[in-house]
Tab-separated table of C-alpha atoms in Angstrom:
chain	number	residue	atom	x	y	z
M	246	UNK	CA	27.583	-0.089	-16.498
M	247	UNK	CA	25.848	-1.946	-19.254
M	248	UNK	CA	22.522	-1.793	-20.969
M	249	UNK	CA	19.943	-4.236	-20.623
M	250	UNK	CA	18.541	-4.247	-24.335
M	251	UNK	CA	20.447	-4.200	-27.208
M	252	UNK	CA	22.976	-1.116	-27.941
M	253	UNK	CA	20.759	0.164	-31.111
M	254	UNK	CA	18.542	2.225	-28.920
M	255	UNK	CA	20.637	5.004	-28.344
M	256	UNK	CA	17.974	7.375	-26.858
M	257	UNK	CA	18.225	6.669	-23.193
M	258	UNK	CA	14.161	7.349	-22.765
M	259	UNK	CA	13.820	4.527	-25.272
M	260	UNK	CA	15.937	2.086	-23.809
M	261	UNK	CA	15.821	0.329	-20.366
M	262	UNK	CA	18.543	1.838	-17.978
M	263	UNK	CA	19.770	0.929	-14.546
M	264	UNK	CA	21.693	-2.223	-15.470
M	265	UNK	CA	25.460	-1.366	-13.423
M	266	UNK	CA	25.499	-1.637	-9.736
M	267	UNK	CA	26.619	1.559	-8.348
M	268	UNK	CA	26.151	0.354	-4.668
M	269	UNK	CA	24.948	-2.300	-2.326
M	270	UNK	CA	24.482	-1.790	1.752
M	271	UNK	CA	23.661	-4.632	3.881
M	272	UNK	CA	22.768	-3.926	7.624
M	273	UNK	CA	25.006	-7.286	8.691
M	274	UNK	CA	25.367	-10.747	7.403
M	275	UNK	CA	23.027	-12.618	9.646
M	276	UNK	CA	19.427	-11.177	9.209
M	277	UNK	CA	17.341	-10.550	11.851
M	278	UNK	CA	13.601	-9.347	11.401
M	279	UNK	CA	14.296	-5.783	12.773
M	280	UNK	CA	16.874	-5.344	9.698
M	281	UNK	CA	14.572	-5.745	6.991
M	282	UNK	CA	14.144	-2.812	4.876
M	283	UNK	CA	10.307	-1.833	4.800
M	284	UNK	CA	10.437	1.374	2.765
M	285	UNK	CA	12.615	3.226	0.185
M	286	UNK	CA	12.239	6.867	-0.992
M	287	UNK	CA	14.162	9.371	-2.531
M	288	UNK	CA	14.024	13.344	-1.910
M	289	UNK	CA	12.645	15.567	-4.708
M	290	UNK	CA	16.007	16.427	-6.029
M	291	UNK	CA	17.452	13.038	-5.578
M	292	UNK	CA	20.746	13.732	-3.760
M	293	UNK	CA	19.187	11.806	-0.715
M	294	UNK	CA	17.701	8.573	-0.319
M	295	UNK	CA	15.951	7.275	2.830
M	296	UNK	CA	15.201	3.956	4.127
M	297	UNK	CA	13.137	2.861	6.894
M	298	UNK	CA	13.273	-0.879	8.490
M	299	UNK	CA	11.222	-3.010	10.850
M	300	UNK	CA	13.395	-1.983	13.704
M	301	UNK	CA	12.199	1.581	13.618
M	302	UNK	CA	15.318	2.858	12.106
M	303	UNK	CA	15.807	5.717	9.342
M	304	UNK	CA	18.992	5.556	7.442
M	305	UNK	CA	19.739	8.537	5.059
M	306	UNK	CA	22.320	8.274	2.144
M	307	UNK	CA	23.742	11.128	0.245
M	308	UNK	CA	24.757	11.587	-3.172
M	309	UNK	CA	28.831	12.047	-3.632
M	310	UNK	CA	29.650	15.067	-5.394
M	311	UNK	CA	31.333	14.637	-8.892
M	312	UNK	CA	35.220	14.673	-8.566
M	313	UNK	CA	37.362	15.480	-11.259
M	314	UNK	CA	40.013	13.149	-9.774
M	315	UNK	CA	37.681	10.139	-9.618
M	316	UNK	CA	34.911	10.475	-12.384
M	317	UNK	CA	34.122	6.712	-12.250
M	318	UNK	CA	32.528	7.699	-8.764
M	319	UNK	CA	29.969	9.562	-10.186
M	320	UNK	CA	26.945	9.846	-8.185
M	321	UNK	CA	27.670	7.167	-5.621
M	322	UNK	CA	25.597	7.139	-2.436
M	323	UNK	CA	27.000	6.782	1.170
M	324	UNK	CA	25.562	6.793	4.480
M	325	UNK	CA	24.667	10.688	5.766
M	326	UNK	CA	22.879	9.856	8.800
M	327	UNK	CA	20.960	7.036	10.922
M	328	UNK	CA	18.655	7.646	13.605
M	329	UNK	CA	15.787	5.799	15.522
M	330	UNK	CA	12.751	7.048	14.419
M	331	UNK	CA	9.838	4.931	16.420
M	332	UNK	CA	10.132	2.715	19.427
M	333	UNK	CA	7.874	-0.429	20.207
M	334	UNK	CA	5.003	0.598	22.230
M	335	UNK	CA	1.946	-1.138	24.086
M	336	UNK	CA	-1.636	-0.279	23.913
M	337	UNK	CA	-2.787	-0.912	27.334
M	338	UNK	CA	-6.608	-0.405	26.633
M	339	UNK	CA	-6.606	-2.634	23.740
M	340	UNK	CA	-3.621	-4.917	24.913
M	341	UNK	CA	-2.072	-4.561	21.686
M	342	UNK	CA	1.572	-4.139	20.600
M	343	UNK	CA	2.323	-1.559	18.168
M	344	UNK	CA	5.498	-2.263	16.515
M	345	UNK	CA	8.048	0.130	15.654
M	346	UNK	CA	8.507	-1.017	11.723
M	347	UNK	CA	8.821	1.863	9.345
M	348	UNK	CA	5.467	1.720	6.849
M	349	UNK	CA	6.298	4.742	4.996
M	350	UNK	CA	8.758	7.714	4.434
M	351	UNK	CA	7.845	10.821	2.722
M	352	UNK	CA	9.970	13.926	2.011
M	353	UNK	CA	9.052	17.643	2.234
M	354	UNK	CA	10.584	19.995	-0.546
M	355	UNK	CA	13.828	21.686	0.854
M	356	UNK	CA	13.046	25.223	2.086
M	357	UNK	CA	16.321	25.872	3.375
M	358	UNK	CA	19.653	24.163	4.622
M	359	UNK	CA	17.839	21.650	6.661
M	360	UNK	CA	15.737	18.872	5.314
M	361	UNK	CA	12.226	17.553	6.664
M	362	UNK	CA	10.705	14.190	6.190
M	363	UNK	CA	7.799	12.318	7.451
M	364	UNK	CA	7.956	8.868	8.965
M	365	UNK	CA	5.113	6.584	10.209
M	366	UNK	CA	4.727	3.195	11.716
M	367	UNK	CA	1.199	1.860	12.164
M	368	UNK	CA	-0.409	4.345	14.434
M	369	UNK	CA	2.047	7.467	15.020
M	370	UNK	CA	3.384	9.931	12.194
M	371	UNK	CA	6.535	12.131	13.117
M	372	UNK	CA	8.069	14.970	11.155
M	373	UNK	CA	11.805	14.875	11.560
M	374	UNK	CA	14.300	17.465	10.698
M	375	UNK	CA	17.897	16.427	9.479
M	376	UNK	CA	20.426	19.339	9.633
M	377	UNK	CA	24.055	19.878	9.516
M	378	UNK	CA	26.135	21.306	12.435
M	379	UNK	CA	29.954	22.490	11.763
M	380	UNK	CA	30.379	25.235	14.532
M	381	UNK	CA	29.910	25.272	18.281
M	382	UNK	CA	29.277	28.329	20.525
M	383	UNK	CA	31.957	28.858	23.030
M	384	UNK	CA	32.969	31.494	25.865
M	385	UNK	CA	29.326	31.625	27.832
M	386	UNK	CA	29.195	33.814	30.695
M	387	UNK	CA	27.257	31.833	33.049
M	388	UNK	CA	28.634	28.286	32.084
M	389	UNK	CA	32.446	26.957	32.188
M	390	UNK	CA	33.678	25.007	29.102
M	391	UNK	CA	32.355	21.679	30.655
M	392	UNK	CA	28.786	23.083	30.852
M	393	UNK	CA	28.941	23.574	34.395
M	394	UNK	CA	27.160	26.853	35.909
M	395	UNK	CA	29.555	29.335	37.542
M	396	UNK	CA	29.023	31.341	40.607
M	397	UNK	CA	27.741	34.668	39.407
M	398	UNK	CA	29.497	36.249	42.039
M	399	UNK	CA	32.904	35.029	40.783
M	400	UNK	CA	32.322	36.543	37.230
M	401	UNK	CA	34.293	39.928	36.836
M	402	UNK	CA	34.171	40.345	33.183
M	403	UNK	CA	31.519	40.102	30.443
M	404	UNK	CA	32.469	37.789	27.585
M	405	UNK	CA	31.150	37.605	23.813
M	406	UNK	CA	30.380	34.163	23.025
M	407	UNK	CA	32.247	33.013	19.717
M	408	UNK	CA	31.533	30.219	16.979
M	409	UNK	CA	34.396	27.719	16.401
M	410	UNK	CA	34.710	24.955	13.879
M	411	UNK	CA	33.961	21.460	14.550
M	412	UNK	CA	33.867	18.220	12.983
M	413	UNK	CA	30.655	18.192	10.913
M	414	UNK	CA	27.640	16.507	12.718
M	415	UNK	CA	24.348	15.502	11.213
M	416	UNK	CA	21.445	15.821	13.821
M	417	UNK	CA	18.025	14.259	13.510
M	418	UNK	CA	15.488	15.751	15.741
M	419	UNK	CA	11.650	15.286	15.977
M	420	UNK	CA	9.915	18.604	15.274
M	421	UNK	CA	6.340	17.264	15.347
M	422	UNK	CA	4.618	14.127	16.657
M	423	UNK	CA	1.139	13.319	14.930
M	424	UNK	CA	-0.666	10.526	17.018
M	425	UNK	CA	-3.798	9.349	18.540
M	426	UNK	CA	-5.917	9.644	15.054
M	427	UNK	CA	-5.949	6.329	13.866
M	428	UNK	CA	-7.747	2.987	15.231
M	429	UNK	CA	-6.308	1.192	12.446
M	430	UNK	CA	-2.816	0.308	10.848
M	431	UNK	CA	-1.462	3.254	8.969
M	432	UNK	CA	-0.568	2.161	5.417
M	433	UNK	CA	0.066	5.358	3.454
M	434	UNK	CA	1.260	8.959	4.099
M	435	UNK	CA	1.228	11.729	1.360
M	436	UNK	CA	2.252	15.327	1.306
M	437	UNK	CA	0.156	17.696	-0.416
M	438	UNK	CA	1.173	19.865	-3.279
M	439	UNK	CA	0.025	23.154	-1.129
M	440	UNK	CA	3.100	21.605	1.191
M	441	UNK	CA	0.981	22.867	3.996
M	442	UNK	CA	-0.975	19.490	4.678
M	443	UNK	CA	-0.564	15.784	4.234
M	444	UNK	CA	-2.993	12.879	4.508
M	445	UNK	CA	-2.499	9.794	6.641
M	446	UNK	CA	-4.632	6.629	5.735
M	447	UNK	CA	-5.349	3.374	7.376
M	448	UNK	CA	-7.680	0.340	6.689
M	449	UNK	CA	-11.023	2.226	7.247
M	450	UNK	CA	-10.016	5.900	7.417
M	451	UNK	CA	-8.041	8.545	5.772
M	452	UNK	CA	-7.309	12.079	8.054
M	453	UNK	CA	-6.134	15.262	6.586
M	454	UNK	CA	-3.516	16.931	8.595
M	455	UNK	CA	-1.910	20.569	9.115
M	456	UNK	CA	1.903	20.302	9.724
M	457	UNK	CA	1.528	23.082	12.481
M	458	UNK	CA	-1.303	21.134	14.261
M	459	UNK	CA	-0.647	17.983	15.874
M	460	UNK	CA	-3.551	17.553	18.163
M	461	UNK	CA	-6.123	17.798	15.642
M	462	UNK	CA	-6.543	16.448	12.382
M	463	UNK	CA	-9.932	16.280	9.725
M	464	UNK	CA	-11.415	13.151	8.693
M	465	UNK	CA	-11.713	13.036	4.830
M	466	UNK	CA	-12.674	9.479	4.275
M	467	UNK	CA	-14.598	6.994	6.371
M	468	UNK	CA	-15.812	3.577	4.949
M	469	UNK	CA	-16.371	2.158	8.401
M	470	UNK	CA	-20.112	0.411	8.446
M	471	UNK	CA	-22.066	0.962	11.236
M	472	UNK	CA	-22.086	-2.966	11.484
M	473	UNK	CA	-18.779	-4.531	11.194
M	474	UNK	CA	-19.840	-7.636	9.910
M	475	UNK	CA	-21.076	-5.967	6.909
M	476	UNK	CA	-17.446	-4.771	6.070
M	477	UNK	CA	-16.705	-5.744	2.369
M	478	UNK	CA	-13.365	-3.932	1.351
M	479	UNK	CA	-10.476	-1.624	3.122
M	480	UNK	CA	-8.514	1.043	2.177
M	481	UNK	CA	-4.952	-0.154	1.001
M	482	UNK	CA	-3.285	2.880	-0.224
M	483	UNK	CA	-3.577	6.558	-0.759
M	484	UNK	CA	-2.089	9.651	-2.492
M	485	UNK	CA	-2.661	13.204	-3.516
M	486	UNK	CA	-2.413	14.742	-6.886
M	487	UNK	CA	1.282	16.013	-7.711
M	488	UNK	CA	-0.110	19.425	-8.780
M	489	UNK	CA	-3.982	19.736	-7.811
M	490	UNK	CA	-4.256	20.089	-4.031
M	491	UNK	CA	-7.912	19.520	-3.723
M	492	UNK	CA	-7.758	16.255	-5.410
M	493	UNK	CA	-6.586	12.516	-4.399
M	494	UNK	CA	-7.139	8.780	-4.688
M	495	UNK	CA	-7.346	5.954	-2.820
M	496	UNK	CA	-7.539	2.408	-3.668
M	497	UNK	CA	-9.516	-0.521	-2.367
M	498	UNK	CA	-8.995	-4.339	-1.659
M	499	UNK	CA	-11.497	-4.929	-4.177
M	500	UNK	CA	-9.583	-3.502	-6.921
M	501	UNK	CA	-11.120	-0.355	-6.979
M	502	UNK	CA	-9.722	3.417	-7.267
M	503	UNK	CA	-11.720	6.247	-5.939
M	504	UNK	CA	-10.776	10.059	-6.985
M	505	UNK	CA	-12.030	12.397	-4.655
M	506	UNK	CA	-12.290	16.314	-4.650
M	507	UNK	CA	-12.034	17.871	-1.506
M	508	UNK	CA	-13.930	21.062	-2.919
M	509	UNK	CA	-17.014	18.856	-3.324
M	510	UNK	CA	-17.625	18.530	0.398
M	511	UNK	CA	-15.737	18.044	4.062
M	512	UNK	CA	-16.301	14.400	3.996
M	513	UNK	CA	-15.259	12.810	0.898
M	514	UNK	CA	-17.435	9.662	0.947
M	515	UNK	CA	-18.836	10.091	-2.563
M	516	UNK	CA	-16.104	9.975	-4.904
M	517	UNK	CA	-15.694	11.801	-8.153
M	518	UNK	CA	-14.452	9.343	-10.205
M	519	UNK	CA	-14.713	5.472	-9.703
M	520	UNK	CA	-11.902	3.449	-11.746
M	521	UNK	CA	-12.764	-0.125	-12.101
M	522	UNK	CA	-11.993	-2.992	-14.666
M	523	UNK	CA	-14.736	-5.584	-15.414
M	524	UNK	CA	-13.803	-8.879	-14.375
M	525	UNK	CA	-13.028	-11.580	-17.217
M	526	UNK	CA	-15.623	-14.452	-16.156
M	527	UNK	CA	-13.417	-17.001	-17.984
M	528	UNK	CA	-10.420	-16.202	-15.389
M	529	UNK	CA	-12.669	-16.222	-12.166
M	530	UNK	CA	-11.342	-18.479	-9.688
M	531	UNK	CA	-11.318	-19.100	-5.787
M	532	UNK	CA	-8.242	-16.373	-5.643
M	533	UNK	CA	-9.776	-13.842	-7.916
M	534	UNK	CA	-10.785	-11.327	-4.909
M	535	UNK	CA	-7.295	-11.909	-3.123
M	536	UNK	CA	-5.205	-11.123	-6.379
M	537	UNK	CA	-7.348	-8.153	-7.652
M	538	UNK	CA	-6.557	-6.421	-4.285
M	539	UNK	CA	-4.427	-3.322	-4.888
M	540	UNK	CA	-1.353	-3.131	-3.411
M	541	UNK	CA	0.010	0.367	-4.362
M	542	UNK	CA	-1.454	3.416	-6.421
M	543	UNK	CA	0.824	6.187	-7.576
M	544	UNK	CA	0.011	9.336	-9.750
M	545	UNK	CA	2.404	9.945	-12.619
M	546	UNK	CA	4.470	12.837	-12.507
M	547	UNK	CA	2.270	14.648	-15.079
M	548	UNK	CA	-0.723	14.176	-13.132
M	549	UNK	CA	-2.585	12.568	-15.978
M	550	UNK	CA	-2.494	9.177	-15.287
M	551	UNK	CA	-2.721	6.855	-12.337
M	552	UNK	CA	-0.895	3.602	-11.851
M	553	UNK	CA	-1.640	0.474	-9.747
M	554	UNK	CA	-0.098	-2.690	-8.777
M	555	UNK	CA	-2.314	-5.691	-7.892
M	556	UNK	CA	-0.775	-9.170	-7.279
M	557	UNK	CA	-0.278	-10.404	-11.139
M	558	UNK	CA	-0.349	-7.111	-12.545
M	559	UNK	CA	0.354	-3.527	-13.201
M	560	UNK	CA	-2.068	-0.948	-14.837
M	561	UNK	CA	-1.974	2.369	-15.980
M	562	UNK	CA	-5.142	4.375	-16.105
M	563	UNK	CA	-6.021	7.511	-17.717
M	564	UNK	CA	-7.972	9.989	-15.358
M	565	UNK	CA	-10.356	10.614	-18.188
M	566	UNK	CA	-11.558	6.924	-18.508
M	567	UNK	CA	-12.962	5.423	-15.727
M	568	UNK	CA	-14.100	1.808	-17.198
M	569	UNK	CA	-11.022	0.182	-17.935
M	570	UNK	CA	-7.121	0.511	-17.946
M	571	UNK	CA	-5.261	2.144	-21.122
M	572	UNK	CA	-2.086	-0.151	-20.118
M	573	UNK	CA	-1.856	-3.678	-18.473
M	574	UNK	CA	1.506	-5.235	-17.979
M	575	UNK	CA	1.739	-8.815	-16.606
M	576	UNK	CA	4.580	-8.845	-13.593
M	577	UNK	CA	4.767	-12.497	-13.381
M	578	UNK	CA	1.757	-14.443	-15.032
M	579	UNK	CA	3.524	-17.800	-14.702
M	580	UNK	CA	2.557	-17.915	-10.963
M	581	UNK	CA	-1.130	-17.846	-11.786
M	582	UNK	CA	-1.094	-22.141	-11.609
M	583	UNK	CA	0.813	-21.313	-8.260
M	584	UNK	CA	-1.593	-19.477	-6.402
M	585	UNK	CA	-2.992	-22.468	-4.269
M	586	UNK	CA	0.591	-23.245	-2.886
M	587	UNK	CA	1.523	-19.251	-2.797
M	588	UNK	CA	-1.900	-19.023	-0.741
M	589	UNK	CA	-0.789	-21.861	1.733
M	590	UNK	CA	2.538	-20.098	2.485
M	591	UNK	CA	0.655	-16.416	2.887
M	592	UNK	CA	2.727	-15.069	-0.234
M	593	UNK	CA	-0.397	-14.218	-2.069
M	594	UNK	CA	-1.182	-11.294	0.636
M	595	UNK	CA	2.463	-9.624	-0.404
M	596	UNK	CA	2.167	-6.126	-0.915
M	597	UNK	CA	4.050	-5.144	-3.778
M	598	UNK	CA	5.052	-1.467	-4.712
M	599	UNK	CA	5.277	0.187	-8.400
M	600	UNK	CA	7.355	3.351	-9.359
M	601	UNK	CA	7.292	5.670	-12.175
M	602	UNK	CA	10.627	6.895	-13.869
M	603	UNK	CA	11.233	10.627	-14.192
M	604	UNK	CA	9.351	10.984	-17.430
M	605	UNK	CA	6.828	8.539	-16.905
M	606	UNK	CA	7.875	6.375	-19.867
M	607	UNK	CA	9.045	3.300	-17.773
M	608	UNK	CA	7.318	1.556	-14.915
M	609	UNK	CA	9.274	-0.426	-12.489
M	610	UNK	CA	7.995	-2.939	-10.002
M	611	UNK	CA	9.168	-5.951	-7.739
M	612	UNK	CA	8.774	-9.877	-8.017
M	613	UNK	CA	10.293	-12.839	-6.194
M	614	UNK	CA	13.641	-14.596	-6.561
M	615	UNK	CA	15.168	-10.980	-6.058
M	616	UNK	CA	13.787	-10.314	-9.392
M	617	UNK	CA	12.452	-6.739	-10.599
M	618	UNK	CA	10.693	-5.815	-13.472
M	619	UNK	CA	10.750	-2.693	-16.070
M	620	UNK	CA	7.950	-1.825	-18.837
M	621	UNK	CA	8.646	0.731	-21.542
M	622	UNK	CA	5.486	2.353	-22.273
M	623	UNK	CA	6.510	3.677	-25.524
M	624	UNK	CA	8.398	0.736	-26.844
M	625	UNK	CA	5.954	-1.962	-25.005
M	626	UNK	CA	9.221	-3.976	-24.385
M	627	UNK	CA	9.883	-5.469	-20.830
M	628	UNK	CA	12.962	-6.810	-18.911
M	629	UNK	CA	13.468	-8.814	-15.907
M	630	UNK	CA	16.428	-7.995	-13.558
M	631	UNK	CA	17.718	-9.546	-10.507
M	632	UNK	CA	19.333	-7.827	-7.443
M	633	UNK	CA	21.441	-10.646	-5.766
M	634	UNK	CA	24.856	-10.851	-3.984
M	635	UNK	CA	26.011	-13.267	-6.472
M	636	UNK	CA	26.154	-10.158	-9.063
M	637	UNK	CA	27.069	-7.620	-6.393
M	638	UNK	CA	30.439	-6.749	-7.505
M	639	UNK	CA	30.628	-2.892	-8.045
M	640	UNK	CA	29.633	-1.632	-11.275
M	641	UNK	CA	28.459	-5.247	-12.328
M	642	UNK	CA	26.826	-5.790	-15.587
M	643	UNK	CA	22.920	-6.857	-14.893
M	644	UNK	CA	21.936	-9.405	-17.677
M	645	UNK	CA	18.023	-9.990	-18.208
M	646	UNK	CA	16.739	-13.024	-16.857
M	647	UNK	CA	14.121	-15.276	-17.908
M	648	UNK	CA	11.624	-17.761	-16.184
M	649	UNK	CA	10.659	-21.210	-17.981
M	650	UNK	CA	7.128	-22.148	-17.305
M	651	UNK	CA	7.592	-25.866	-18.763
M	652	UNK	CA	9.083	-27.829	-21.507
M	653	UNK	CA	12.724	-27.631	-22.325
M	654	UNK	CA	14.699	-24.957	-19.958
M	655	UNK	CA	17.641	-23.227	-21.797
M	656	UNK	CA	21.072	-22.679	-20.071
M	657	UNK	CA	20.165	-19.227	-18.897
M	658	UNK	CA	16.627	-19.642	-17.807
M	659	UNK	CA	15.291	-20.109	-14.379
M	660	UNK	CA	12.588	-22.780	-13.931
M	661	UNK	CA	9.082	-21.631	-12.155
M	662	UNK	CA	9.652	-24.512	-9.730
M	663	UNK	CA	13.057	-23.008	-8.539
M	664	UNK	CA	12.064	-19.693	-7.564
M	665	UNK	CA	12.757	-18.536	-4.324
M	666	UNK	CA	9.723	-16.925	-2.597
M	667	UNK	CA	11.101	-16.071	0.652
M	668	UNK	CA	13.474	-13.521	-1.630
M	669	UNK	CA	10.847	-10.630	-2.668
M	670	UNK	CA	11.694	-7.054	-4.048
M	671	UNK	CA	8.624	-5.098	-2.500
M	672	UNK	CA	9.994	-1.607	-2.245
M	673	UNK	CA	11.658	0.201	-5.071
M	674	UNK	CA	12.360	3.828	-5.674
M	675	UNK	CA	13.457	5.907	-8.628
M	676	UNK	CA	15.583	8.840	-8.739
M	677	UNK	CA	13.085	12.036	-9.591
M	678	UNK	CA	15.370	12.942	-12.924
M	679	UNK	CA	18.070	10.435	-13.746
M	680	UNK	CA	18.277	6.940	-14.479
M	681	UNK	CA	19.217	5.711	-10.821
M	682	UNK	CA	16.908	3.346	-9.049
M	683	UNK	CA	17.085	1.774	-5.195
M	684	UNK	CA	15.898	-1.760	-4.537
M	685	UNK	CA	15.289	-3.173	-1.249
M	686	UNK	CA	15.952	-6.840	-0.947
M	687	UNK	CA	15.245	-7.935	2.683
M	688	UNK	CA	18.213	-6.435	4.577
M	689	UNK	CA	20.067	-5.434	1.389
M	690	UNK	CA	19.626	-1.983	-0.354
M	691	UNK	CA	20.708	-2.254	-3.937
M	692	UNK	CA	21.419	1.202	-5.829
M	693	UNK	CA	21.795	0.708	-9.945
M	694	UNK	CA	22.688	3.387	-12.224
M	695	UNK	CA	22.034	3.761	-16.193
M	696	UNK	CA	25.164	3.090	-18.418
M	697	UNK	CA	27.446	5.876	-18.945
M	698	UNK	CA	28.855	6.078	-22.078
């Protein structure tokens, strides 16, 4: 492990973490479309990490316990459970295929020995229970050891069943299926801080669900116009406030963010706060509307700030200031001159996610060429790192990368014309309390860990 910035920054909160490769998982050598990872999420303790892919599968990784014999294996993640969450379906009324791709995974806080998570594809949200079993019952009266029913007339004595030890088995069982509530594709799910409700958002509506009720949801936002020809924007992401169960935000394709309070009215069509940055007329172009569309919105852990990601930037907004963001970070401004070719190959429509670290002091988001960016909010320093198989040896040091826009290119720089736009980091996750990150690059999952002194 090594630090990405000079060693004089001793305080881990003030320097960039995550420079040593902890683990690399890849589904197989020849990538098929179903193997591409579509979401990554740590649970509330960081002990488990879940990924979903385009084939409808969920893979859960568990962190290894620290061992005195192998101290260097601190915090390694290994596969814990794999299950098929969603299957491809067909809507016969609309003649539409519903793909199995997992759009989002959200964990519920652990209440007992079992774990619970929500997973969703375009139409259906499922609540899964993941539990361990290391004992099996034996000695039934009405069944023999093979499970076949016995003739009651042959039973002469009553046996008390006993539990016998068995090899540990991890079972994933669907506890609830929340279906038939979305006409359009679901892009977000968010668990409320009351842990009794959650919301699901599609392009035009947001629904509120109770975990115990699967056949009914409340529509809390509906921006569908009476005449669809008058449609000017769609919902792109939505999230509940981490502490106030009545508050949530949703972002739009027009680059705006609306904060809503469910105490104000049952249907939150009227927002409480409206966050929008005035457009700079000098930057106006044919692509302005496309690149201003927000692809992700996240509350800070403190609940004081909102982070949004559009095509070129990450912005941090203070809940108390609606007219402009308090911080703007350029993710890959060198692509501004390439927008025409990015439009032609559809890359301009890529939806990048963004994440906070546990203390809200560092921001991480993805880019192209398997690059991902980190921004330190305190020191205003930033770094570009690469998740690639070339430097995927365990504990390999990640060196900062630089993109050269024009003129003379240095030895360690990469030209903007050499970037591979088919390699993109769309999905990332940060451990809730430690400097461990998970980065999804196509069908590979990279887990990086902070330098260990």
